[in-house]
mmCIF file of N, CA and C in Angstrom:
data_model
loop_
_atom_site.group_PDB
_atom_site.id
_atom_site.type_symbol
_atom_site.label_atom_id
_atom_site.label_comp_id
_atom_site.label_asym_id
_atom_site.label_seq_id
_atom_site.Cartn_x
_atom_site.Cartn_y
_atom_site.Cartn_z
ATOM 1 N N MET A 1 0.855 -1.171 0.000
ATOM 2 C CA MET A 1 0.000 0.000 0.000
ATOM 3 C C MET A 1 0.902 1.236 0.000
ATOM 4 N N SER A 2 0.603 2.170 -0.905
ATOM 5 C CA SER A 2 1.419 3.376 -0.993
ATOM 6 C C SER A 2 1.092 4.335 0.149
ATOM 7 N N VAL A 3 1.942 5.315 0.322
ATOM 8 C CA VAL A 3 1.745 6.309 1.383
ATOM 9 C C VAL A 3 0.455 7.088 1.140
ATOM 10 N N VAL A 4 0.202 7.462 -0.097
ATOM 11 C CA VAL A 4 -1.014 8.217 -0.418
ATOM 12 C C VAL A 4 -2.254 7.376 -0.126
ATOM 13 N N GLU A 5 -2.224 6.106 -0.484
ATOM 14 C CA GLU A 5 -3.355 5.222 -0.184
ATOM 15 C C GLU A 5 -3.560 5.098 1.318
ATOM 16 N N ARG A 6 -2.477 5.013 2.061
ATOM 17 C CA ARG A 6 -2.569 4.905 3.521
ATOM 18 C C ARG A 6 -3.183 6.168 4.118
ATOM 19 N N ILE A 7 -2.782 7.329 3.622
ATOM 20 C CA ILE A 7 -3.347 8.591 4.115
ATOM 21 C C ILE A 7 -4.837 8.652 3.812
ATOM 22 N N ARG A 8 -5.214 8.266 2.618
ATOM 23 C CA ARG A 8 -6.637 8.294 2.256
ATOM 24 C C ARG A 8 -7.446 7.275 3.047
ATOM 25 N N ARG A 9 -6.842 6.156 3.362
ATOM 26 C CA ARG A 9 -7.562 5.093 4.073
ATOM 27 C C ARG A 9 -7.613 5.338 5.575
ATOM 28 N N GLU A 10 -6.556 5.898 6.160
ATOM 29 C CA GLU A 10 -6.444 6.085 7.607
ATOM 30 C C GLU A 10 -6.022 7.511 7.964
ATOM 31 N N PRO A 11 -6.799 8.535 7.624
ATOM 32 C CA PRO A 11 -6.372 9.912 7.880
ATOM 33 C C PRO A 11 -6.221 10.243 9.364
ATOM 34 N N VAL A 12 -7.049 9.673 10.209
ATOM 35 C CA VAL A 12 -6.960 9.954 11.647
ATOM 36 C C VAL A 12 -5.667 9.376 12.213
ATOM 37 N N LEU A 13 -5.286 8.214 11.751
ATOM 38 C CA LEU A 13 -4.023 7.607 12.167
ATOM 39 C C LEU A 13 -2.846 8.482 11.752
ATOM 40 N N VAL A 14 -2.912 9.056 10.578
ATOM 41 C CA VAL A 14 -1.832 9.914 10.089
ATOM 42 C C VAL A 14 -1.716 11.175 10.942
ATOM 43 N N VAL A 15 -2.847 11.776 11.316
ATOM 44 C CA VAL A 15 -2.815 12.957 12.183
ATOM 45 C C VAL A 15 -2.158 12.612 13.516
ATOM 46 N N ALA A 16 -2.538 11.485 14.103
ATOM 47 C CA ALA A 16 -1.942 11.067 15.376
ATOM 48 C C ALA A 16 -0.443 10.833 15.221
ATOM 49 N N LEU A 17 -0.039 10.246 14.114
ATOM 50 C CA LEU A 17 1.382 10.003 13.868
ATOM 51 C C LEU A 17 2.148 11.312 13.723
ATOM 52 N N VAL A 18 1.588 12.270 12.992
ATOM 53 C CA VAL A 18 2.237 13.577 12.838
ATOM 54 C C VAL A 18 2.386 14.250 14.194
ATOM 55 N N GLN A 19 1.347 14.203 15.008
ATOM 56 C CA GLN A 19 1.405 14.809 16.337
ATOM 57 C C GLN A 19 2.484 14.152 17.192
ATOM 58 N N ALA A 20 2.521 12.832 17.186
ATOM 59 C CA ALA A 20 3.512 12.117 17.989
ATOM 60 C C ALA A 20 4.933 12.416 17.513
ATOM 61 N N LEU A 21 5.140 12.427 16.205
ATOM 62 C CA LEU A 21 6.475 12.723 15.675
ATOM 63 C C LEU A 21 6.897 14.152 15.982
ATOM 64 N N LEU A 22 5.964 15.082 15.927
ATOM 65 C CA LEU A 22 6.275 16.473 16.241
ATOM 66 C C LEU A 22 6.679 16.626 17.702
ATOM 67 N N VAL A 23 5.925 16.019 18.593
ATOM 68 C CA VAL A 23 6.254 16.088 20.023
ATOM 69 C C VAL A 23 7.603 15.431 20.291
ATOM 70 N N ALA A 24 7.843 14.271 19.700
ATOM 71 C CA ALA A 24 9.123 13.587 19.893
ATOM 72 C C ALA A 24 10.271 14.413 19.314
ATOM 73 N N GLY A 25 10.054 14.996 18.153
ATOM 74 C CA GLY A 25 11.095 15.823 17.542
ATOM 75 C C GLY A 25 11.474 17.003 18.410
ATOM 76 N N VAL A 26 10.475 17.693 18.948
ATOM 77 C CA VAL A 26 10.746 18.835 19.829
ATOM 78 C C VAL A 26 11.451 18.359 21.096
ATOM 79 N N ALA A 27 11.032 17.222 21.636
ATOM 80 C CA ALA A 27 11.660 16.686 22.849
ATOM 81 C C ALA A 27 13.129 16.339 22.614
ATOM 82 N N PHE A 28 13.458 15.930 21.388
ATOM 83 C CA PHE A 28 14.834 15.551 21.087
ATOM 84 C C PHE A 28 15.626 16.647 20.394
ATOM 85 N N GLY A 29 15.129 17.887 20.459
ATOM 86 C CA GLY A 29 15.942 19.005 20.007
ATOM 87 C C GLY A 29 15.551 19.661 18.703
ATOM 88 N N LEU A 30 14.448 19.252 18.079
ATOM 89 C CA LEU A 30 13.989 19.940 16.879
ATOM 90 C C LEU A 30 13.632 21.367 17.264
ATOM 91 N N ASP A 31 14.225 22.315 16.581
ATOM 92 C CA ASP A 31 14.083 23.717 16.959
ATOM 93 C C ASP A 31 12.864 24.344 16.286
ATOM 94 N N LEU A 32 11.695 24.165 16.908
ATOM 95 C CA LEU A 32 10.461 24.777 16.429
ATOM 96 C C LEU A 32 9.899 25.679 17.516
ATOM 97 N N THR A 33 9.362 26.801 17.098
ATOM 98 C CA THR A 33 8.674 27.650 18.070
ATOM 99 C C THR A 33 7.300 27.045 18.336
ATOM 100 N N ASP A 34 6.640 27.527 19.384
ATOM 101 C CA ASP A 34 5.284 27.062 19.676
ATOM 102 C C ASP A 34 4.349 27.361 18.507
ATOM 103 N N ALA A 35 4.534 28.515 17.891
ATOM 104 C CA ALA A 35 3.688 28.893 16.757
ATOM 105 C C ALA A 35 3.898 27.963 15.561
ATOM 106 N N GLN A 36 5.143 27.582 15.309
ATOM 107 C CA GLN A 36 5.423 26.674 14.197
ATOM 108 C C GLN A 36 4.823 25.295 14.453
ATOM 109 N N ALA A 37 4.968 24.804 15.668
ATOM 110 C CA ALA A 37 4.396 23.498 16.015
ATOM 111 C C ALA A 37 2.876 23.534 15.890
ATOM 112 N N ALA A 38 2.261 24.606 16.359
ATOM 113 C CA ALA A 38 0.807 24.745 16.254
ATOM 114 C C ALA A 38 0.369 24.812 14.795
ATOM 115 N N ALA A 39 1.152 25.479 13.965
ATOM 116 C CA ALA A 39 0.820 25.574 12.544
ATOM 117 C C ALA A 39 0.868 24.206 11.875
ATOM 118 N N VAL A 40 1.891 23.423 12.172
ATOM 119 C CA VAL A 40 1.997 22.075 11.600
ATOM 120 C C VAL A 40 0.804 21.231 12.024
ATOM 121 N N LEU A 41 0.471 21.258 13.309
ATOM 122 C CA LEU A 41 -0.662 20.476 13.804
ATOM 123 C C LEU A 41 -1.980 20.966 13.206
ATOM 124 N N GLY A 42 -2.129 22.266 13.096
ATOM 125 C CA GLY A 42 -3.365 22.815 12.542
ATOM 126 C C GLY A 42 -3.578 22.455 11.085
ATOM 127 N N VAL A 43 -2.538 22.592 10.289
ATOM 128 C CA VAL A 43 -2.647 22.299 8.861
ATOM 129 C C VAL A 43 -2.884 20.812 8.625
ATOM 130 N N THR A 44 -2.121 19.952 9.297
ATOM 131 C CA THR A 44 -2.320 18.516 9.100
ATOM 132 C C THR A 44 -3.676 18.073 9.631
ATOM 133 N N GLY A 45 -4.069 18.607 10.769
ATOM 134 C CA GLY A 45 -5.369 18.239 11.334
ATOM 135 C C GLY A 45 -6.522 18.650 10.434
ATOM 136 N N ALA A 46 -6.496 19.876 9.941
ATOM 137 C CA ALA A 46 -7.576 20.364 9.083
ATOM 138 C C ALA A 46 -7.600 19.640 7.737
ATOM 139 N N GLY A 47 -6.448 19.482 7.151
ATOM 140 C CA GLY A 47 -6.388 18.810 5.851
ATOM 141 C C GLY A 47 -6.849 17.371 5.911
ATOM 142 N N LEU A 48 -6.385 16.657 6.908
ATOM 143 C CA LEU A 48 -6.764 15.255 7.007
ATOM 144 C C LEU A 48 -8.174 15.075 7.551
ATOM 145 N N ALA A 49 -8.709 16.069 8.251
ATOM 146 C CA ALA A 49 -10.116 16.013 8.663
ATOM 147 C C ALA A 49 -11.019 16.055 7.432
ATOM 148 N N LEU A 50 -10.627 16.818 6.425
ATOM 149 C CA LEU A 50 -11.390 16.843 5.175
ATOM 150 C C LEU A 50 -11.379 15.474 4.500
ATOM 151 N N VAL A 51 -10.233 14.821 4.522
ATOM 152 C CA VAL A 51 -10.144 13.479 3.945
ATOM 153 C C VAL A 51 -11.009 12.512 4.747
ATOM 154 N N ALA A 52 -10.925 12.592 6.071
ATOM 155 C CA ALA A 52 -11.718 11.695 6.923
ATOM 156 C C ALA A 52 -13.208 11.922 6.691
ATOM 157 N N ARG A 53 -13.617 13.175 6.583
ATOM 158 C CA ARG A 53 -15.040 13.477 6.376
ATOM 159 C C ARG A 53 -15.540 12.903 5.060
ATOM 160 N N SER A 54 -14.708 12.894 4.050
ATOM 161 C CA SER A 54 -15.132 12.350 2.757
ATOM 162 C C SER A 54 -15.255 10.832 2.785
ATOM 163 N N ARG A 55 -14.713 10.209 3.815
ATOM 164 C CA ARG A 55 -14.727 8.749 3.918
ATOM 165 C C ARG A 55 -15.839 8.198 4.800
ATOM 166 N N VAL A 56 -16.590 9.050 5.469
ATOM 167 C CA VAL A 56 -17.644 8.568 6.364
ATOM 168 C C VAL A 56 -19.013 8.918 5.788
ATOM 169 N N THR A 57 -20.012 8.166 6.200
ATOM 170 C CA THR A 57 -21.376 8.391 5.760
ATOM 171 C C THR A 57 -22.217 8.793 6.956
ATOM 172 N N PRO A 58 -22.937 9.899 6.868
ATOM 173 C CA PRO A 58 -23.801 10.288 7.984
ATOM 174 C C PRO A 58 -24.884 9.235 8.220
ATOM 175 N N VAL A 59 -25.194 9.005 9.470
ATOM 176 C CA VAL A 59 -26.226 8.042 9.834
ATOM 177 C C VAL A 59 -27.485 8.822 10.167
ATOM 178 N N ARG A 60 -28.595 8.426 9.579
ATOM 179 C CA ARG A 60 -29.846 9.146 9.796
ATOM 180 C C ARG A 60 -30.850 8.234 10.488
ATOM 181 N N GLY A 61 -31.507 8.788 11.505
ATOM 182 C CA GLY A 61 -32.592 8.072 12.156
ATOM 183 C C GLY A 61 -32.163 6.907 13.028
ATOM 184 N N THR A 62 -31.012 6.995 13.653
ATOM 185 C CA THR A 62 -30.598 5.925 14.552
ATOM 186 C C THR A 62 -31.398 6.001 15.836
ATOM 187 N N SER A 63 -31.533 4.894 16.512
ATOM 188 C CA SER A 63 -32.306 4.880 17.753
ATOM 189 C C SER A 63 -31.630 5.757 18.791
ATOM 190 N N GLY A 64 -32.433 6.519 19.500
ATOM 191 C CA GLY A 64 -31.904 7.401 20.528
ATOM 192 C C GLY A 64 -31.516 8.771 20.017
ATOM 193 N N ALA A 65 -31.484 8.940 18.705
ATOM 194 C CA ALA A 65 -31.128 10.242 18.139
ATOM 195 C C ALA A 65 -32.354 11.142 18.135
ATOM 196 N N HIS A 66 -32.141 12.415 18.347
ATOM 197 C CA HIS A 66 -33.235 13.385 18.352
ATOM 198 C C HIS A 66 -33.626 13.717 16.919
ATOM 199 N N GLU A 67 -34.896 13.542 16.609
ATOM 200 C CA GLU A 67 -35.395 13.880 15.283
ATOM 201 C C GLU A 67 -36.427 14.978 15.421
ATOM 202 N N SER A 68 -36.249 16.066 14.685
ATOM 203 C CA SER A 68 -37.226 17.154 14.734
ATOM 204 C C SER A 68 -38.257 16.957 13.637
ATOM 205 N N ASN A 69 -39.496 17.297 13.931
ATOM 206 C CA ASN A 69 -40.581 17.147 12.949
ATOM 207 C C ASN A 69 -41.018 18.472 12.438
#
């Protein structure tokens, strides 16, 4: 499976991996400011959230859900 296929198939996993690598990198001396780290997390989170949203189907009328008439 290619990297692009993996990102499309598991976008939430990729976001978690980016976050973990960023934290580990900073802990081991990667020289990023707080703003730069936040920007990386924000861009990857938002971009991959769009991919994740395109992969799920909304559920309508499940039991216990509030339905307005």
